[in-house]
């Protein structure tokens, strides 16, 4: 683990068993974890494999939840907790993500090396410093990425379900770059299974808002 403070955010909805696996995968890679539970049931215990005293659960009761607002809630929590302009790392993963061993250090060290504002892993090593469409697998994956916490990036909350991650990616490119390092990638076990019903309508509206903001579609 790096000497820099590293915190994580994991949003979840009614599946603590899935979130538990995400928490366990970050063991030894971050100093602290915030799980943000947007579920409509009473929060259930997250029975992890490891006896940690440095992860916690925060409830987000808005229904249907605005994912960008949930992420911002976590970013604001950690920013207020850290209270420093010194470099610190923020890891954001979906609850269905499984982070490979050593992934956080690999991504954040490369992010710091090139002066980027955001980082991830993928099939290539590159740094993108201009907003715009690039090949899909060269983009920052919305289910697992890192931010330079001291840069102060926030999600645009007009994007309620889709496009918030792409908007953040493009913001990061303007703020110093989005770096991808070739290496082990994070599994996203249940991709797009929640984009149904009202979420599907939110996704369509988000794409239209993105085009209005940036002058082009997100992909």
PDB file of C-alpha atoms in Angstrom:
ATOM      1  CA  UNK A   1       0.000   0.000   0.000  1.00  0.00           C
ATOM      2  CA  UNK A   2       1.240   3.487  -0.841  1.00  0.00           C
ATOM      3  CA  UNK A   3       2.219   5.964   1.871  1.00  0.00           C
ATOM      4  CA  UNK A   4      -0.417   8.303   0.415  1.00  0.00           C
ATOM      5  CA  UNK A   5      -3.766   8.086   2.130  1.00  0.00           C
ATOM      6  CA  UNK A   6      -6.112   5.977  -0.008  1.00  0.00           C
ATOM      7  CA  UNK A   7      -9.864   5.822   0.580  1.00  0.00           C
ATOM      8  CA  UNK A   8     -12.571   3.962  -1.332  1.00  0.00           C
ATOM      9  CA  UNK A   9     -16.235   4.493  -2.146  1.00  0.00           C
ATOM     10  CA  UNK A  10     -18.577   1.577  -2.902  1.00  0.00           C
ATOM     11  CA  UNK A  11     -22.237   2.393  -3.708  1.00  0.00           C
ATOM     12  CA  UNK A  12     -24.678  -0.483  -3.290  1.00  0.00           C
ATOM     13  CA  UNK A  13     -28.393  -1.254  -3.419  1.00  0.00           C
ATOM     14  CA  UNK A  14     -29.982  -4.138  -1.494  1.00  0.00           C
ATOM     15  CA  UNK A  15     -27.113  -6.590  -1.973  1.00  0.00           C
ATOM     16  CA  UNK A  16     -24.697  -6.540   0.971  1.00  0.00           C
ATOM     17  CA  UNK A  17     -23.454 -10.017  -0.002  1.00  0.00           C
ATOM     18  CA  UNK A  18     -22.196  -8.605  -3.316  1.00  0.00           C
ATOM     19  CA  UNK A  19     -20.747  -5.500  -1.649  1.00  0.00           C
ATOM     20  CA  UNK A  20     -18.948  -7.733   0.836  1.00  0.00           C
ATOM     21  CA  UNK A  21     -16.936  -9.283  -1.998  1.00  0.00           C
ATOM     22  CA  UNK A  22     -15.958  -5.824  -3.257  1.00  0.00           C
ATOM     23  CA  UNK A  23     -14.889  -4.799   0.244  1.00  0.00           C
ATOM     24  CA  UNK A  24     -12.830  -7.956   0.676  1.00  0.00           C
ATOM     25  CA  UNK A  25     -11.076  -7.414  -2.651  1.00  0.00           C
ATOM     26  CA  UNK A  26      -9.777  -4.039  -1.399  1.00  0.00           C
ATOM     27  CA  UNK A  27      -8.292  -5.501   1.774  1.00  0.00           C
ATOM     28  CA  UNK A  28      -4.704  -4.281   2.160  1.00  0.00           C
ATOM     29  CA  UNK A  29      -5.033  -1.874  -0.782  1.00  0.00           C
ATOM     30  CA  UNK A  30      -6.732   1.152   0.849  1.00  0.00           C
ATOM     31  CA  UNK A  31      -6.742   2.660   4.317  1.00  0.00           C
ATOM     32  CA  UNK A  32     -10.491   3.095   4.656  1.00  0.00           C
ATOM     33  CA  UNK A  33     -13.750   2.314   2.810  1.00  0.00           C
ATOM     34  CA  UNK A  34     -17.120   4.034   2.696  1.00  0.00           C
ATOM     35  CA  UNK A  35     -20.056   1.883   1.565  1.00  0.00           C
ATOM     36  CA  UNK A  36     -23.012   4.050   0.508  1.00  0.00           C
ATOM     37  CA  UNK A  37     -26.207   2.020   0.772  1.00  0.00           C
ATOM     38  CA  UNK A  38     -29.056   3.349  -1.413  1.00  0.00           C
ATOM     39  CA  UNK A  39     -31.249   0.353  -0.619  1.00  0.00           C
ATOM     40  CA  UNK A  40     -34.930   0.590   0.247  1.00  0.00           C
ATOM     41  CA  UNK A  41     -34.575  -1.967   3.041  1.00  0.00           C
ATOM     42  CA  UNK A  42     -32.978  -1.724   6.456  1.00  0.00           C
ATOM     43  CA  UNK A  43     -29.218  -1.915   6.019  1.00  0.00           C
ATOM     44  CA  UNK A  44     -27.987  -5.464   6.552  1.00  0.00           C
ATOM     45  CA  UNK A  45     -24.632  -6.356   8.127  1.00  0.00           C
ATOM     46  CA  UNK A  46     -21.694  -6.618   5.729  1.00  0.00           C
ATOM     47  CA  UNK A  47     -20.018  -9.737   7.073  1.00  0.00           C
ATOM     48  CA  UNK A  48     -16.524  -9.495   5.605  1.00  0.00           C
ATOM     49  CA  UNK A  49     -13.724 -12.016   5.756  1.00  0.00           C
ATOM     50  CA  UNK A  50     -11.416  -9.544   7.454  1.00  0.00           C
ATOM     51  CA  UNK A  51     -11.828  -7.978  10.884  1.00  0.00           C
ATOM     52  CA  UNK A  52     -11.508  -4.359   9.750  1.00  0.00           C
ATOM     53  CA  UNK A  53     -12.278  -1.396  11.952  1.00  0.00           C
ATOM     54  CA  UNK A  54     -11.768   1.004   9.068  1.00  0.00           C
ATOM     55  CA  UNK A  55     -14.782   0.693   6.832  1.00  0.00           C
ATOM     56  CA  UNK A  56     -18.242   2.105   7.411  1.00  0.00           C
ATOM     57  CA  UNK A  57     -21.742   2.335   5.914  1.00  0.00           C
ATOM     58  CA  UNK A  58     -23.532   5.560   4.996  1.00  0.00           C
ATOM     59  CA  UNK A  59     -27.199   5.527   3.977  1.00  0.00           C
ATOM     60  CA  UNK A  60     -28.486   7.426   0.938  1.00  0.00           C
ATOM     61  CA  UNK A  61     -32.279   7.412   1.031  1.00  0.00           C
ATOM     62  CA  UNK A  62     -33.201   9.226  -2.210  1.00  0.00           C
ATOM     63  CA  UNK A  63     -35.277   6.984  -4.497  1.00  0.00           C
ATOM     64  CA  UNK A  64     -34.572   6.382  -7.272  1.00  0.00           C
ATOM     65  CA  UNK A  65     -31.016   7.236  -6.355  1.00  0.00           C
ATOM     66  CA  UNK A  66     -28.953   9.661  -8.409  1.00  0.00           C
ATOM     67  CA  UNK A  67     -25.669   7.782  -8.892  1.00  0.00           C
ATOM     68  CA  UNK A  68     -23.647  10.949  -9.506  1.00  0.00           C
ATOM     69  CA  UNK A  69     -25.022  12.408  -6.259  1.00  0.00           C
ATOM     70  CA  UNK A  70     -24.174   9.205  -4.401  1.00  0.00           C
ATOM     71  CA  UNK A  71     -20.583   9.375  -5.663  1.00  0.00           C
ATOM     72  CA  UNK A  72     -20.367  13.059  -4.724  1.00  0.00           C
ATOM     73  CA  UNK A  73     -21.669  12.238  -1.262  1.00  0.00           C
ATOM     74  CA  UNK A  74     -18.747   9.852  -0.842  1.00  0.00           C
ATOM     75  CA  UNK A  75     -16.206  12.249  -2.365  1.00  0.00           C
ATOM     76  CA  UNK A  76     -17.370  15.038  -0.057  1.00  0.00           C
ATOM     77  CA  UNK A  77     -17.198  12.702   2.939  1.00  0.00           C
ATOM     78  CA  UNK A  78     -13.585  11.805   2.269  1.00  0.00           C
ATOM     79  CA  UNK A  79     -12.567  15.340   1.314  1.00  0.00           C
ATOM     80  CA  UNK A  80     -13.903  16.616   4.634  1.00  0.00           C
ATOM     81  CA  UNK A  81     -12.221  13.736   6.441  1.00  0.00           C
ATOM     82  CA  UNK A  82      -8.784  14.184   4.854  1.00  0.00           C
ATOM     83  CA  UNK A  83      -8.712  18.012   5.004  1.00  0.00           C
ATOM     84  CA  UNK A  84      -5.403  18.373   3.148  1.00  0.00           C
ATOM     85  CA  UNK A  85      -4.045  19.734  -0.100  1.00  0.00           C
ATOM     86  CA  UNK A  86      -1.397  17.015  -0.106  1.00  0.00           C
ATOM     87  CA  UNK A  87      -1.817  14.180  -2.637  1.00  0.00           C
ATOM     88  CA  UNK A  88      -4.300  11.495  -1.610  1.00  0.00           C
ATOM     89  CA  UNK A  89      -5.988   8.781  -3.624  1.00  0.00           C
ATOM     90  CA  UNK A  90      -9.681   8.038  -3.987  1.00  0.00           C
ATOM     91  CA  UNK A  91     -10.870   4.681  -5.329  1.00  0.00           C
ATOM     92  CA  UNK A  92     -14.428   4.370  -6.669  1.00  0.00           C
ATOM     93  CA  UNK A  93     -15.791   0.929  -7.553  1.00  0.00           C
ATOM     94  CA  UNK A  94     -19.220  -0.595  -8.101  1.00  0.00           C
ATOM     95  CA  UNK A  95     -20.431  -3.100  -5.547  1.00  0.00           C
ATOM     96  CA  UNK A  96     -20.153  -5.883  -8.163  1.00  0.00           C
ATOM     97  CA  UNK A  97     -16.491  -5.116  -8.910  1.00  0.00           C
ATOM     98  CA  UNK A  98     -13.681  -7.401  -7.821  1.00  0.00           C
ATOM     99  CA  UNK A  99     -10.359  -5.575  -7.549  1.00  0.00           C
ATOM    100  CA  UNK A 100      -7.217  -7.627  -8.330  1.00  0.00           C
ATOM    101  CA  UNK A 101      -4.416  -7.695  -5.766  1.00  0.00           C
ATOM    102  CA  UNK A 102      -2.101  -4.723  -6.198  1.00  0.00           C
ATOM    103  CA  UNK A 103      -4.502  -2.898  -8.508  1.00  0.00           C
ATOM    104  CA  UNK A 104      -4.848   0.317  -6.492  1.00  0.00           C
ATOM    105  CA  UNK A 105      -1.096   0.892  -6.227  1.00  0.00           C
ATOM    106  CA  UNK A 106      -0.587   0.042  -9.906  1.00  0.00           C
ATOM    107  CA  UNK A 107      -3.232   2.531 -11.057  1.00  0.00           C
ATOM    108  CA  UNK A 108      -2.510   5.369  -8.629  1.00  0.00           C
ATOM    109  CA  UNK A 109       1.268   5.199  -9.029  1.00  0.00           C
ATOM    110  CA  UNK A 110       0.881   5.558 -12.803  1.00  0.00           C
ATOM    111  CA  UNK A 111      -1.674   8.343 -12.314  1.00  0.00           C
ATOM    112  CA  UNK A 112       0.819  10.224 -10.140  1.00  0.00           C
ATOM    113  CA  UNK A 113       3.730   9.554 -12.461  1.00  0.00           C
ATOM    114  CA  UNK A 114       2.042  11.314 -15.403  1.00  0.00           C
ATOM    115  CA  UNK A 115       0.266  13.998 -13.363  1.00  0.00           C
ATOM    116  CA  UNK A 116      -3.209  12.763 -14.244  1.00  0.00           C
ATOM    117  CA  UNK A 117      -6.396  13.572 -12.353  1.00  0.00           C
ATOM    118  CA  UNK A 118      -7.935  10.094 -12.828  1.00  0.00           C
ATOM    119  CA  UNK A 119      -6.632   6.607 -13.477  1.00  0.00           C
ATOM    120  CA  UNK A 120      -7.689   3.074 -14.329  1.00  0.00           C
ATOM    121  CA  UNK A 121      -6.356  -0.146 -15.828  1.00  0.00           C
ATOM    122  CA  UNK A 122      -7.031  -1.496 -19.287  1.00  0.00           C
ATOM    123  CA  UNK A 123      -5.537  -3.155 -22.351  1.00  0.00           C
ATOM    124  CA  UNK A 124      -3.038  -0.329 -23.087  1.00  0.00           C
ATOM    125  CA  UNK A 125      -0.912   2.205 -21.253  1.00  0.00           C
ATOM    126  CA  UNK A 126      -1.773   5.726 -22.315  1.00  0.00           C
ATOM    127  CA  UNK A 127      -2.741   9.154 -20.987  1.00  0.00           C
ATOM    128  CA  UNK A 128      -5.576  11.094 -22.603  1.00  0.00           C
ATOM    129  CA  UNK A 129      -5.611  14.856 -22.054  1.00  0.00           C
ATOM    130  CA  UNK A 130      -8.364  16.014 -24.398  1.00  0.00           C
ATOM    131  CA  UNK A 131     -12.120  15.362 -24.068  1.00  0.00           C
ATOM    132  CA  UNK A 132     -13.689  13.368 -26.871  1.00  0.00           C
ATOM    133  CA  UNK A 133     -14.618   9.907 -28.051  1.00  0.00           C
ATOM    134  CA  UNK A 134     -11.881   7.273 -28.010  1.00  0.00           C
ATOM    135  CA  UNK A 135     -12.080   3.477 -28.515  1.00  0.00           C
ATOM    136  CA  UNK A 136     -14.394   1.924 -25.929  1.00  0.00           C
ATOM    137  CA  UNK A 137     -11.778  -0.239 -24.202  1.00  0.00           C
ATOM    138  CA  UNK A 138      -9.390   2.717 -23.946  1.00  0.00           C
ATOM    139  CA  UNK A 139     -11.897   4.757 -21.885  1.00  0.00           C
ATOM    140  CA  UNK A 140     -12.063   4.971 -18.115  1.00  0.00           C
ATOM    141  CA  UNK A 141     -14.395   2.161 -16.986  1.00  0.00           C
ATOM    142  CA  UNK A 142     -17.196   3.525 -14.856  1.00  0.00           C
ATOM    143  CA  UNK A 143     -17.174   0.555 -12.468  1.00  0.00           C
ATOM    144  CA  UNK A 144     -13.571   0.943 -11.272  1.00  0.00           C
ATOM    145  CA  UNK A 145     -11.379   4.036 -11.355  1.00  0.00           C
ATOM    146  CA  UNK A 146      -9.240   6.241  -9.137  1.00  0.00           C
ATOM    147  CA  UNK A 147      -9.090   9.994  -8.634  1.00  0.00           C
ATOM    148  CA  UNK A 148      -6.384  12.323  -7.368  1.00  0.00           C
ATOM    149  CA  UNK A 149      -8.376  13.463  -4.349  1.00  0.00           C
ATOM    150  CA  UNK A 150      -6.663  16.823  -4.016  1.00  0.00           C
ATOM    151  CA  UNK A 151      -7.775  17.825  -7.538  1.00  0.00           C
ATOM    152  CA  UNK A 152     -11.321  18.376  -6.249  1.00  0.00           C
ATOM    153  CA  UNK A 153     -13.194  16.729  -9.134  1.00  0.00           C
ATOM    154  CA  UNK A 154     -16.916  16.154  -8.686  1.00  0.00           C
ATOM    155  CA  UNK A 155     -19.630  14.387 -10.656  1.00  0.00           C
ATOM    156  CA  UNK A 156     -22.135  16.487 -12.614  1.00  0.00           C
ATOM    157  CA  UNK A 157     -25.397  15.552 -10.904  1.00  0.00           C
ATOM    158  CA  UNK A 158     -27.533  16.214 -13.976  1.00  0.00           C
ATOM    159  CA  UNK A 159     -26.374  12.718 -15.036  1.00  0.00           C
ATOM    160  CA  UNK A 160     -28.529  10.551 -12.806  1.00  0.00           C
ATOM    161  CA  UNK A 161     -27.607   7.049 -13.980  1.00  0.00           C
ATOM    162  CA  UNK A 162     -25.473   6.984 -17.160  1.00  0.00           C
ATOM    163  CA  UNK A 163     -22.786   9.302 -18.545  1.00  0.00           C
ATOM    164  CA  UNK A 164     -21.644  10.650 -15.167  1.00  0.00           C
ATOM    165  CA  UNK A 165     -18.515   8.496 -15.330  1.00  0.00           C
ATOM    166  CA  UNK A 166     -17.795   9.583 -18.916  1.00  0.00           C
ATOM    167  CA  UNK A 167     -18.346  13.217 -17.986  1.00  0.00           C
ATOM    168  CA  UNK A 168     -15.926  12.767 -15.068  1.00  0.00           C
ATOM    169  CA  UNK A 169     -13.425  11.094 -17.417  1.00  0.00           C
ATOM    170  CA  UNK A 170     -13.590  14.099 -19.749  1.00  0.00           C
ATOM    171  CA  UNK A 171     -13.345  16.513 -16.809  1.00  0.00           C
ATOM    172  CA  UNK A 172     -10.230  14.664 -15.628  1.00  0.00           C
ATOM    173  CA  UNK A 173      -8.637  14.940 -19.069  1.00  0.00           C
ATOM    174  CA  UNK A 174      -8.970  18.727 -18.855  1.00  0.00           C
ATOM    175  CA  UNK A 175      -7.640  18.743 -15.266  1.00  0.00           C
ATOM    176  CA  UNK A 176      -4.376  16.949 -16.074  1.00  0.00           C
ATOM    177  CA  UNK A 177      -5.342  13.762 -17.843  1.00  0.00           C
ATOM    178  CA  UNK A 178      -6.918  10.346 -17.549  1.00  0.00           C
ATOM    179  CA  UNK A 179      -4.246   7.663 -17.319  1.00  0.00           C
ATOM    180  CA  UNK A 180      -4.724   4.004 -18.164  1.00  0.00           C
ATOM    181  CA  UNK A 181      -2.097   1.423 -17.283  1.00  0.00           C
ATOM    182  CA  UNK A 182      -1.946  -1.937 -19.035  1.00  0.00           C
ATOM    183  CA  UNK A 183      -2.444  -4.696 -16.525  1.00  0.00           C
ATOM    184  CA  UNK A 184      -5.013  -6.708 -14.596  1.00  0.00           C
ATOM    185  CA  UNK A 185      -8.492  -5.291 -15.042  1.00  0.00           C
ATOM    186  CA  UNK A 186     -11.411  -5.171 -12.635  1.00  0.00           C
ATOM    187  CA  UNK A 187     -14.223  -7.639 -13.199  1.00  0.00           C
ATOM    188  CA  UNK A 188     -17.714  -6.106 -13.456  1.00  0.00           C
ATOM    189  CA  UNK A 189     -19.910  -9.089 -12.686  1.00  0.00           C
ATOM    190  CA  UNK A 190     -23.440  -7.778 -13.292  1.00  0.00           C
ATOM    191  CA  UNK A 191     -22.937  -5.078 -15.913  1.00  0.00           C
ATOM    192  CA  UNK A 192     -26.095  -3.189 -17.010  1.00  0.00           C
ATOM    193  CA  UNK A 193     -28.474  -5.592 -15.256  1.00  0.00           C
ATOM    194  CA  UNK A 194     -29.967  -2.670 -13.305  1.00  0.00           C
ATOM    195  CA  UNK A 195     -30.617  -0.494 -16.377  1.00  0.00           C
ATOM    196  CA  UNK A 196     -34.290  -1.354 -16.702  1.00  0.00           C
ATOM    197  CA  UNK A 197     -37.560   0.512 -16.161  1.00  0.00           C
ATOM    198  CA  UNK A 198     -36.997   4.010 -14.817  1.00  0.00           C
ATOM    199  CA  UNK A 199     -33.233   3.491 -15.024  1.00  0.00           C
ATOM    200  CA  UNK A 200     -33.516   2.935 -18.768  1.00  0.00           C
ATOM    201  CA  UNK A 201     -35.424   6.204 -19.129  1.00  0.00           C
ATOM    202  CA  UNK A 202     -32.815   7.972 -16.982  1.00  0.00           C
ATOM    203  CA  UNK A 203     -30.049   6.583 -19.191  1.00  0.00           C
ATOM    204  CA  UNK A 204     -31.673   7.923 -22.349  1.00  0.00           C
ATOM    205  CA  UNK A 205     -32.165  11.347 -20.759  1.00  0.00           C
ATOM    206  CA  UNK A 206     -28.570  11.347 -19.514  1.00  0.00           C
ATOM    207  CA  UNK A 207     -27.225  10.741 -23.018  1.00  0.00           C
ATOM    208  CA  UNK A 208     -29.234  13.702 -24.311  1.00  0.00           C
ATOM    209  CA  UNK A 209     -27.948  15.913 -21.491  1.00  0.00           C
ATOM    210  CA  UNK A 210     -24.380  14.829 -22.201  1.00  0.00           C
ATOM    211  CA  UNK A 211     -24.693  15.773 -25.871  1.00  0.00           C
ATOM    212  CA  UNK A 212     -26.130  19.162 -24.882  1.00  0.00           C
ATOM    213  CA  UNK A 213     -23.192  19.771 -22.511  1.00  0.00           C
ATOM    214  CA  UNK A 214     -20.278  18.558 -24.651  1.00  0.00           C
ATOM    215  CA  UNK A 215     -21.637  18.947 -28.175  1.00  0.00           C
ATOM    216  CA  UNK A 216     -21.267  15.231 -28.937  1.00  0.00           C
ATOM    217  CA  UNK A 217     -22.513  11.872 -27.761  1.00  0.00           C
ATOM    218  CA  UNK A 218     -20.570  10.098 -24.997  1.00  0.00           C
ATOM    219  CA  UNK A 219     -19.764   7.092 -27.205  1.00  0.00           C
TER     220      UNK A 219
END
